Short mmCIF file of C-alpha atoms and ligand atoms in Angstrom, two decimals:
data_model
loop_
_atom_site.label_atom_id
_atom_site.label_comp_id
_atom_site.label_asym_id
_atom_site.label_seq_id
_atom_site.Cartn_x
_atom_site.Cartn_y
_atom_site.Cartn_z
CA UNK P 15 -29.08 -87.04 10.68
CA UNK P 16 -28.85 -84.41 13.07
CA UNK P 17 -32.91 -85.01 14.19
CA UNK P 18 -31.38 -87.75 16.43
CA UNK P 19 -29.48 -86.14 18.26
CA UNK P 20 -29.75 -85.31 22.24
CA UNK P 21 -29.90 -82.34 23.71
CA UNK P 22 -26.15 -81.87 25.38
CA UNK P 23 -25.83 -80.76 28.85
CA UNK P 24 -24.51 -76.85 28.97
CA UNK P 25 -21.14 -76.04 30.46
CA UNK P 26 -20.91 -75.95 34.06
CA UNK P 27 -19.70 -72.86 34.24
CA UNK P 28 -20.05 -71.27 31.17
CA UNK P 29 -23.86 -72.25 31.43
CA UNK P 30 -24.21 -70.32 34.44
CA UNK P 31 -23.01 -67.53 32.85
CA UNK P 32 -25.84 -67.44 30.60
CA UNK P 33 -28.68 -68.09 32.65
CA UNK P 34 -27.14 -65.16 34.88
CA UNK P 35 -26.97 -62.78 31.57
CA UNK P 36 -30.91 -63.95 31.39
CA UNK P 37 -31.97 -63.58 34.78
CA UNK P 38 -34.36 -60.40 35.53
CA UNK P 39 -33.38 -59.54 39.21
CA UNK P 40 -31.65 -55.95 39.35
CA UNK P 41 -29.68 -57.71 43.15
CA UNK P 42 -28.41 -61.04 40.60
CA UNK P 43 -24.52 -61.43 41.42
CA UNK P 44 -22.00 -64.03 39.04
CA UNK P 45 -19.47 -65.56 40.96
CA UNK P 46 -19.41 -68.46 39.00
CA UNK P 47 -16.85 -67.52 36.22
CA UNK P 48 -13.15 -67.24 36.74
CA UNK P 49 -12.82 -63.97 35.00
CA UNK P 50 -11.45 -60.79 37.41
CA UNK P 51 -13.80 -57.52 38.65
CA UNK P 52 -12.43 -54.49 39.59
CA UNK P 53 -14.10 -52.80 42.32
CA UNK P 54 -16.84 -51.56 40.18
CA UNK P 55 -17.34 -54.99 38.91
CA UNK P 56 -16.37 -54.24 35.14
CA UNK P 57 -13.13 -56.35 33.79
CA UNK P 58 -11.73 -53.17 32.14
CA UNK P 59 -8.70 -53.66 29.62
CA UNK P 60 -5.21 -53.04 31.88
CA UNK P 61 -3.64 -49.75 30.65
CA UNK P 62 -0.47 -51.54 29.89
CA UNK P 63 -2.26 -53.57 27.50
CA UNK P 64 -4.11 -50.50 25.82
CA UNK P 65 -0.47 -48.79 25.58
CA UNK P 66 0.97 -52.10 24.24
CA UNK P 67 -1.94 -52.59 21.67
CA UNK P 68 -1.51 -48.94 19.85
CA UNK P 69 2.06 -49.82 19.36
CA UNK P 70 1.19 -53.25 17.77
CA UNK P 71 -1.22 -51.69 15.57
CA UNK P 72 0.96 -49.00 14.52
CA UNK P 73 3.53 -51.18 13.96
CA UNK P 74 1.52 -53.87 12.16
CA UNK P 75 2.58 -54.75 8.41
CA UNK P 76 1.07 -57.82 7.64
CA UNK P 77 -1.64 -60.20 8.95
CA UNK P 78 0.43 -63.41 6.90
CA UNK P 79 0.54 -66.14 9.28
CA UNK P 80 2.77 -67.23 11.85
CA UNK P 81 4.90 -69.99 11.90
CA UNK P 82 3.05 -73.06 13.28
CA UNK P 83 4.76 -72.62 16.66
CA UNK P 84 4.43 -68.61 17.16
CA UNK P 85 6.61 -66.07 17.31
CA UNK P 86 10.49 -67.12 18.53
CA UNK P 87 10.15 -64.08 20.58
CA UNK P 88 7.44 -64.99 22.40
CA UNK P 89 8.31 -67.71 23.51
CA UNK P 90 11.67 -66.96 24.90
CA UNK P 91 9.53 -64.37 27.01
CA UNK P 92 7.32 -66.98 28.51
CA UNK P 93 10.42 -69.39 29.61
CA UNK P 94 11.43 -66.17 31.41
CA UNK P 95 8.40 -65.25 32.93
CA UNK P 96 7.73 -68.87 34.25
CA UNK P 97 11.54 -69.97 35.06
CA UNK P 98 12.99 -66.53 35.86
CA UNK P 99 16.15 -65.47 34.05
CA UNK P 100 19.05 -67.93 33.80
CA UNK P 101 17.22 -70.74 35.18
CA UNK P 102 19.12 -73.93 33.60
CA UNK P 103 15.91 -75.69 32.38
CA UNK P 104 15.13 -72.89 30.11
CA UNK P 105 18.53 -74.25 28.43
CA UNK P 106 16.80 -77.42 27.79
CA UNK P 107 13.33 -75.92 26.92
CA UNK P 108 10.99 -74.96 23.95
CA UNK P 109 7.64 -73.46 23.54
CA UNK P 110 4.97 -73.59 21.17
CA UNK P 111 2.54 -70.16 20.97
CA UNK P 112 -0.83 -71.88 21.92
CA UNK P 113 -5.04 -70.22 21.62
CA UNK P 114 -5.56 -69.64 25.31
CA UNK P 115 -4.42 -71.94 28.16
CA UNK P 116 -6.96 -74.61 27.09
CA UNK P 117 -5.11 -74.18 23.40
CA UNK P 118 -1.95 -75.32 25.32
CA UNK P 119 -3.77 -78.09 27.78
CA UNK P 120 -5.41 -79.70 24.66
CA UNK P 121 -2.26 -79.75 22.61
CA UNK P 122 -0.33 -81.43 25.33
CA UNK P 123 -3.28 -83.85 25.60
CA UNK P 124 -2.98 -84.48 21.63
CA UNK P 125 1.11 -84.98 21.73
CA UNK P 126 0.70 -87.31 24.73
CA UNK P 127 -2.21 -89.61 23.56
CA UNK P 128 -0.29 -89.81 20.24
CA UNK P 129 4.12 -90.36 21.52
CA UNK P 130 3.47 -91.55 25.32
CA UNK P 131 1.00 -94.45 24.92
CA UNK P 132 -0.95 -96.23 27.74
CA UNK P 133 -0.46 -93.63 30.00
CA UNK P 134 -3.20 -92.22 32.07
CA UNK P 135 -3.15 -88.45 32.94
CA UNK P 136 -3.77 -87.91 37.11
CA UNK P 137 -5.46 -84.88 38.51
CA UNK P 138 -6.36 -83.79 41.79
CA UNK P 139 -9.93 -84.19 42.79
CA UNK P 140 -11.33 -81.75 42.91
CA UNK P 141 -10.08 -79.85 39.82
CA UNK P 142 -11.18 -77.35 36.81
CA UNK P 143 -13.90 -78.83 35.72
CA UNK P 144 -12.88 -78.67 32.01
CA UNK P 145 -9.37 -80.90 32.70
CA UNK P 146 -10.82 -84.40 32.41
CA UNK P 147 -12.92 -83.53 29.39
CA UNK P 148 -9.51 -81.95 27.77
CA UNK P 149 -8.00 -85.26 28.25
CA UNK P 150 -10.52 -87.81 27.92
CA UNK P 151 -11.42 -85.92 24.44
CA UNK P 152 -7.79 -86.42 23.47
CA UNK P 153 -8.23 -89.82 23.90
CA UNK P 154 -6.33 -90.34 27.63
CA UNK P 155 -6.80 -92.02 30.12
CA UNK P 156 -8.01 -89.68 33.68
CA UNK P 157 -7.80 -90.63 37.24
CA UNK P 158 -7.38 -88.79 40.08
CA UNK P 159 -5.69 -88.13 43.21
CA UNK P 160 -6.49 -87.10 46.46
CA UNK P 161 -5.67 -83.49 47.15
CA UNK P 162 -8.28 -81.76 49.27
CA UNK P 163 -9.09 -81.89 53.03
CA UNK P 164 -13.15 -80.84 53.37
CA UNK P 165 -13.46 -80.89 56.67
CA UNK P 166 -10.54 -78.55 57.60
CA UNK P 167 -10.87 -76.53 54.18
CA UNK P 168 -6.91 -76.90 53.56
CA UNK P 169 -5.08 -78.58 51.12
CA UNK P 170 -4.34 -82.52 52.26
CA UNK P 171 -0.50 -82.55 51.82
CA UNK P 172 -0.19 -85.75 53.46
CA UNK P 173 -2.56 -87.24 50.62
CA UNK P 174 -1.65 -85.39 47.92
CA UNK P 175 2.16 -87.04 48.31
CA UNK P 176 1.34 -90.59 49.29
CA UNK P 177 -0.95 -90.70 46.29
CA UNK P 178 1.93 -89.83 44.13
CA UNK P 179 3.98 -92.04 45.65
CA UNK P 180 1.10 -94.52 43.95
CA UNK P 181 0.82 -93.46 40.78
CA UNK P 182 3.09 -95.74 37.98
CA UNK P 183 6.50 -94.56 37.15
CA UNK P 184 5.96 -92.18 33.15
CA UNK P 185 2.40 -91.24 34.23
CA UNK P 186 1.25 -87.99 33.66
CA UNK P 187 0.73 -85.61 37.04
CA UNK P 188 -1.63 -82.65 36.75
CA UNK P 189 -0.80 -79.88 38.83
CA UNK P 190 -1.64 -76.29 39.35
CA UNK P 191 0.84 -73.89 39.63
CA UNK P 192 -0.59 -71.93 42.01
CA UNK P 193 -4.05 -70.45 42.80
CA UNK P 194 -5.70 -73.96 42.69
CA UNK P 195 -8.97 -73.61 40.44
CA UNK P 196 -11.63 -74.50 42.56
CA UNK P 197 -10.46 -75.04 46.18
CA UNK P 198 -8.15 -72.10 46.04
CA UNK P 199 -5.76 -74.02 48.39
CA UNK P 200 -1.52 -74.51 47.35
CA UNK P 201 0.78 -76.52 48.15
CA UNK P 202 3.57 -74.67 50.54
CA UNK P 203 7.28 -74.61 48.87
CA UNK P 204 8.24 -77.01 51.19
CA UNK P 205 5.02 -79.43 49.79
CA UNK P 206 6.50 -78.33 46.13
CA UNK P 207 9.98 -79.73 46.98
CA UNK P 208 8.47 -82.78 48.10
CA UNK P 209 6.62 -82.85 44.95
CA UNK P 210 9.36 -82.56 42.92
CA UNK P 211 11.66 -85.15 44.83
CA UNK P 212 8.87 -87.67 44.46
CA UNK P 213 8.53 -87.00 40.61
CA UNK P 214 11.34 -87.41 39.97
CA UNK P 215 12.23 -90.08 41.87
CA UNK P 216 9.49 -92.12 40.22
CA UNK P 217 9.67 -91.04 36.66
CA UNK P 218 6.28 -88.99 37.10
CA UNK P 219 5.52 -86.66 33.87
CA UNK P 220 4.33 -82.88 35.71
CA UNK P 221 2.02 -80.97 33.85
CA UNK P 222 1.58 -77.71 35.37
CA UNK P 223 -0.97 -75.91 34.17
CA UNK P 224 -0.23 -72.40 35.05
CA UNK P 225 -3.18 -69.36 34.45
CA UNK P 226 -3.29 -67.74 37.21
CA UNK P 227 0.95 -66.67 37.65
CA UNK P 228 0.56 -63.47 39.57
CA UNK P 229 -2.43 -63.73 41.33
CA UNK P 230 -1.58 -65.69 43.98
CA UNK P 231 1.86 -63.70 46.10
CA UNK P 232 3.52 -62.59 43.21
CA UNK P 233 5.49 -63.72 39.68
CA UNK P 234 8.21 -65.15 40.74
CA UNK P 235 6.86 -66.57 44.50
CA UNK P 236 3.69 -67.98 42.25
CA UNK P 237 6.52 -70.69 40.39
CA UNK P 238 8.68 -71.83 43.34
CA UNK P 239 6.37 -74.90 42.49
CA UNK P 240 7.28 -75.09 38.80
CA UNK P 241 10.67 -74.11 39.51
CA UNK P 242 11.81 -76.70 42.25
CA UNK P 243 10.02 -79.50 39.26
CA UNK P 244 12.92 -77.82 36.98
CA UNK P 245 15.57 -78.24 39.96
CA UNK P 246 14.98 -81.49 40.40
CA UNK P 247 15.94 -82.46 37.20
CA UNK P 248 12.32 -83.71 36.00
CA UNK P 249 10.83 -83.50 32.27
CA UNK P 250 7.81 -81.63 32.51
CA UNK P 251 5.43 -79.69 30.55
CA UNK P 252 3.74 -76.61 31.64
CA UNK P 253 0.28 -74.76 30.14
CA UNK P 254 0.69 -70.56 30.65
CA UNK P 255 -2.58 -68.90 30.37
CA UNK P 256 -2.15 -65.12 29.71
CA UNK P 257 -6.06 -64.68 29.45
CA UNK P 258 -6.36 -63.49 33.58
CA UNK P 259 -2.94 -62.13 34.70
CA UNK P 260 -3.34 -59.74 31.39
CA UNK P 261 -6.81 -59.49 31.18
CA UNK P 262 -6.67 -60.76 27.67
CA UNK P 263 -9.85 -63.53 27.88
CA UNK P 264 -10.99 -62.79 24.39
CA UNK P 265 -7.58 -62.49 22.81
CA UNK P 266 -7.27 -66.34 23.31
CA UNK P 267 -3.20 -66.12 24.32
CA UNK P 268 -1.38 -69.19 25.84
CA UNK P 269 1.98 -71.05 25.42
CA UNK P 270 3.08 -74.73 25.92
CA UNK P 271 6.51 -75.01 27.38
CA UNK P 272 8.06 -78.41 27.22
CA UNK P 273 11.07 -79.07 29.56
CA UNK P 274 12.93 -82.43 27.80
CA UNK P 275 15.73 -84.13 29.64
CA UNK P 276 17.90 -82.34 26.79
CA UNK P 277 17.77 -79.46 24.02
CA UNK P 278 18.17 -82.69 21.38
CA UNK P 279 14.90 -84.50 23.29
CA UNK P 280 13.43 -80.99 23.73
CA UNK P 281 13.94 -80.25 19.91
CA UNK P 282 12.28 -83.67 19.09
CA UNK P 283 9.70 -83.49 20.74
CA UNK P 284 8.75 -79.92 19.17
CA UNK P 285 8.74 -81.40 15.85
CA UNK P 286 6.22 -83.26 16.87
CA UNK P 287 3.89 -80.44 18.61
CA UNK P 288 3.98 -78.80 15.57
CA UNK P 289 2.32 -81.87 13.99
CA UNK P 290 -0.71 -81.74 17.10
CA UNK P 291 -0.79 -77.99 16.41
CA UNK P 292 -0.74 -78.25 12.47
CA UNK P 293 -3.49 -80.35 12.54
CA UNK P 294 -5.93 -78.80 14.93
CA UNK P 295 -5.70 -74.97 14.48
CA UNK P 296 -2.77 -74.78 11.62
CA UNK P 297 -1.23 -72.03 13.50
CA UNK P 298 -2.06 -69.30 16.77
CA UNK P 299 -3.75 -65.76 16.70
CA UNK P 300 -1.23 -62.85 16.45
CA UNK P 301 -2.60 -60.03 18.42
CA UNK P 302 -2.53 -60.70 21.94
CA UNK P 303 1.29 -63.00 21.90
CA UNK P 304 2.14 -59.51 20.16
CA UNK P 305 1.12 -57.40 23.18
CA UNK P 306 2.30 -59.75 26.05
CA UNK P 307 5.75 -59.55 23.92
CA UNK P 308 5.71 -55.54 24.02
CA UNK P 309 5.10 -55.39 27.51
CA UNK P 310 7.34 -58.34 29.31
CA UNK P 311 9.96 -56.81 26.49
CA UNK P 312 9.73 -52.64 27.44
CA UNK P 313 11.16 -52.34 31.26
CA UNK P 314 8.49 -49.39 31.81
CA UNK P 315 5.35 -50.98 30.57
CA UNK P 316 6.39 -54.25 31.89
CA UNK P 317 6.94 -52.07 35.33
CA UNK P 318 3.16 -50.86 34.62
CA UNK P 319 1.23 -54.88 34.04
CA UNK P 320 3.23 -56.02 37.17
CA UNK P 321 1.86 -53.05 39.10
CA UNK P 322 -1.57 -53.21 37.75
CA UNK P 323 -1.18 -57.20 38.42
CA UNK P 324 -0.22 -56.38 41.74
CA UNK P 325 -3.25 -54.37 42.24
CA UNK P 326 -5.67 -57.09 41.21
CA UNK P 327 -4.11 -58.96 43.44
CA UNK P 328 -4.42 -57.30 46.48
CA UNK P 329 -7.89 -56.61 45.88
CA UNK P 330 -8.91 -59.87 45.69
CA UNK P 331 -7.25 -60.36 49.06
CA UNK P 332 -9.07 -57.53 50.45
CA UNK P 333 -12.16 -58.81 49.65
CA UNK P 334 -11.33 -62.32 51.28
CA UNK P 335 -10.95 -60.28 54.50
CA UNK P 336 -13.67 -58.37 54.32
CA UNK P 337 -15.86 -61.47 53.15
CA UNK P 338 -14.70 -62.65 56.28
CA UNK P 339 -15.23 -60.08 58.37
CA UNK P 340 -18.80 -59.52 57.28
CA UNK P 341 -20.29 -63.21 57.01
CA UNK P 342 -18.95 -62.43 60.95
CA UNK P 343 -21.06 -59.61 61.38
CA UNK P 344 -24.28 -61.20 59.70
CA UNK P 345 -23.69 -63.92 62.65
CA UNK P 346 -23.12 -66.95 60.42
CA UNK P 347 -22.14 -68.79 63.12
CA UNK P 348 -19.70 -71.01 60.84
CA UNK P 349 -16.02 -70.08 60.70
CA UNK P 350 -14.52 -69.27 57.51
CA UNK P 351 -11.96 -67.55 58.48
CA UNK P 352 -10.19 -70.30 55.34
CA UNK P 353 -11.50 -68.04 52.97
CA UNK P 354 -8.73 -65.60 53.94
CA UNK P 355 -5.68 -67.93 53.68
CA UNK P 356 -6.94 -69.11 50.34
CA UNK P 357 -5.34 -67.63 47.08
CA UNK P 358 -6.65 -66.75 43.59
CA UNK P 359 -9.28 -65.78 42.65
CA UNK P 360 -11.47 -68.72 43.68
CA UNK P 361 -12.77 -70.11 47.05
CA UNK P 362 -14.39 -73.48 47.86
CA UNK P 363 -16.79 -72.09 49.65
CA UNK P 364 -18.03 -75.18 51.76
CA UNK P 365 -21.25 -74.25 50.82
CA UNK P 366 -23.70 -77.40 49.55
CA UNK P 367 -25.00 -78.53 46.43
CA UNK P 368 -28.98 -77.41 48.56
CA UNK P 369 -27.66 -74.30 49.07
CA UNK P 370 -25.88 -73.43 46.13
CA UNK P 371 -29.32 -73.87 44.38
CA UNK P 372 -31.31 -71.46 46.93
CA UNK P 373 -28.80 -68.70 46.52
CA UNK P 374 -29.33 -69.09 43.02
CA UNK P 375 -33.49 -69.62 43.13
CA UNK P 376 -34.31 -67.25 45.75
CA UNK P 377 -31.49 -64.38 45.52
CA UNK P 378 -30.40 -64.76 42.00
CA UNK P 379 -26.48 -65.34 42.88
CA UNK P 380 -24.40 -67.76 40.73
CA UNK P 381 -22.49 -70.03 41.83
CA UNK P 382 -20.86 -73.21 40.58
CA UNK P 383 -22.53 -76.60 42.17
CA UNK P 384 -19.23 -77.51 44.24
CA UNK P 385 -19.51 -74.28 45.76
CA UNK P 386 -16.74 -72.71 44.44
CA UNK P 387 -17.17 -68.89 44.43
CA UNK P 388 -15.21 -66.06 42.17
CA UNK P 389 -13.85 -63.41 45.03
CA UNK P 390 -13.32 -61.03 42.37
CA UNK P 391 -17.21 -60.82 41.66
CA UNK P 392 -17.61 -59.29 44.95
CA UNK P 393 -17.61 -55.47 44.97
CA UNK P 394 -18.53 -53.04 48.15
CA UNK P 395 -21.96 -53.10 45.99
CA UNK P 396 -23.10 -56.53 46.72
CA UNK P 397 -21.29 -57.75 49.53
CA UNK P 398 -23.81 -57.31 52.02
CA UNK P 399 -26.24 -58.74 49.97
CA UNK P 400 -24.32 -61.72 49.42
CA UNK P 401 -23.29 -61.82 52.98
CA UNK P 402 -26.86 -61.90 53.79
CA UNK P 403 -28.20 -63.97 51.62
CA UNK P 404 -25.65 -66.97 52.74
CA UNK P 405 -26.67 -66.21 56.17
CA UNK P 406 -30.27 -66.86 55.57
CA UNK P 407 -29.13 -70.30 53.74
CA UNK P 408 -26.60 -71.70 56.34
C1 PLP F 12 -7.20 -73.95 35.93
C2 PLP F 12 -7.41 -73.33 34.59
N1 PLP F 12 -6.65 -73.73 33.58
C3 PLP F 12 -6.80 -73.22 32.35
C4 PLP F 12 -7.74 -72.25 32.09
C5 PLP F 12 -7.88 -71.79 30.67
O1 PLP F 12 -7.60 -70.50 30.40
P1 PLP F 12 -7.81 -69.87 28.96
O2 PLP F 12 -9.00 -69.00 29.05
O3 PLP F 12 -6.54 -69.12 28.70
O4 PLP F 12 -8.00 -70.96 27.98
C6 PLP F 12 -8.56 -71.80 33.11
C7 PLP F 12 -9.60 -70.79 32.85
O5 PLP F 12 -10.53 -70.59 33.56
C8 PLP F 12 -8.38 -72.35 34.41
O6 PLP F 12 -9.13 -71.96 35.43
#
């Protein structure tokens, strides 16, 4: 049976990855992956999380299972950390413990393609490259709206909300929280406003898929976007990714809030999440929910993550400036000055699909093919060598 089958195509990203892990030149640089680098370019565990995880051990009795949602506990500590305390919607407001951000993308794709209907699910274009396979694999519909301005590198506000003024009234909007994954380019808080007025004015569905809350200007500035949805008065769902503002990729820990009109609707519609999460992984991983809970939950290791998220951060905005300054110095006459006023950890680049493939031929550095770079992968090491090596290509 399985003799007939096609080769599939690798992972876009995750692809790159392993031809990088494969390739023989000592210079090779991966900024294709969205996972952070310290300055020394390892991804070291935070020591809040190390602190956090000897507790959990020591305090371990049992590996039973959790409930199918997760722990209670847990989840009241990611309605704080995306609404703040006391924000009203968290009154109205449930989450379900979820494997990873994608765990909580996919399981929003499997309650919607089962309770919503004919509804198509609209993201931006550009976006993650994994969202429309998420969807379309869940058996929804994808289209897209515009979002990006190319020529000026900046998001297209304009665009963005007269395409939602488009889009049928129940659909299902995409959006990034913050730190847009790949163009690296957000919507202002006045844009987010506007966002939310015209949601909820037409009956729109948000989905905010939120893994990257910290990077961008902080916790709380990072959801003013998700916040002013919840102000408005709109139902919405929103996907928390824990795997790159704690550093815990491997630990696979996510959460799928779901905002209902009501606690009733909200209550409802958990009963039937538990059905999409019953019947795809039974119920989530322990360990890393367990340490996110001990640190958001003790004031002085909580202080700790937000400094060492802080710190992450502002490194990655560092080495936007000094990107900057340097692909200056190596007299690419191109400005890019864009680079700087992007957040997260990703940039679109500008460069091409051409040259894109020399920098990965000819000096061995990874990049994904709509030029989207990882900041993070750039150390003090290698920037000169990158700097160089897109200098020779532009
Ligand atoms: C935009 C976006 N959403 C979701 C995810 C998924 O994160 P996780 O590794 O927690 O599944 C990623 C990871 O790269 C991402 O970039």
């Amino acid at each position: 049976m399985f003799q007939q089958l096609e080769m599939a195509p690798a992972d876009p990203i995750m692809g790159l990855s392993a031809a990088f892990k494969s390739d023989a030149n000592p210079n090779k640089i991966n900024l294709s992956v969205g996972v952070y680098q310290d300055a020394s370019g390892q991804t070291p565990v935070l020591a809040s999380v190390q602190t956090a995880q000897e507790r959990v051990l020591a305090a371990e009795k049992t590996k039973s299972y959790l409930s199918i949602e997760g722990s209670s506990e847990y989840g009241a500590a990611v309605r704080e950390l995306i609404l703040g305390v006391g924000h009203e919607a968290a009154e109205r407001a449930i989450t379900v413990q979820s494997p990873g951000g994608t765990g909580a993308l996919r399981l929003a794709g499997d309650f919607l393609a089962q309770h919503l209907g004919d509804r198509s699910v609209w993201m931006s274009e550009p976006t993650w490259a994994n969202h429309p396979k998420i969807f379309a694999s869940a058996g929804l519909r994808v289209e897209t709206y515009g979002y990006f301005d190319a020529r000026a590198n900046t998001l297209d506000a304009d665009a963005l909300l007269a395409a939602l003024g488009q889009i049928p009234s129940g659909h299902v909007v995409l959006l990034h929280g913050c730190c847009h994954n790949p163009t690296g380019c957000d919507p202002s808080p006045a844009t987010w406003r506007q966002i939310a007025e015209v949601a909820a004015e037409r009956g729109l569905l948000p989905l905010v898929d939120f893994a990257y809350q910290g990077f961008g200007d902080g916790l709380r500035e990072d959801a003013v976007g998700l916040r002013a949805l919840g102000d408005a008065g709109c139902e919405l769902l929103v996907a928390s990714s824990f795997s790159k503002n704690f550093g815990l990729y491997n630990e696979r820990v996510g959460a799928l809030t779901l905002i209902g009109a009501d606690a009733e609707a909200a209550l409802r519609a958990l009963s039937h999440l538990k059905i999409a999460a019953r019947t795809n992984y039974s119920n989530p991983p322990a360990h890393g929910a367990a340490i996110v809970c001990e640190i958001l939950g003790d004031s002085m290791l909580r202080r700790q993550w937000e400094g060492e998220l802080a710190e992450m951060r502002e490194r990655i905005n560092r080495v936007r400036q000094r990107l900057v300054a340097r692909l200056g110095e190596q007299g690419v006459g191109r400005d890019f000055s864009f680079i700087e006023r992007q957040r997260g950890m990703f940039s679109f680049s500008g460069l091409n699909a051409e040259q894109v493939e020399v920098l990965r031929e000819q000096y061995a550095i990874y990049i994904v093919a709509g030029g989207r770079i990882n900041v993070a992968g750039l150390t003090e090491d290698n920037l000169d060598y990158f700097c160089k090596a897109v200098a020779a290509v532009s």
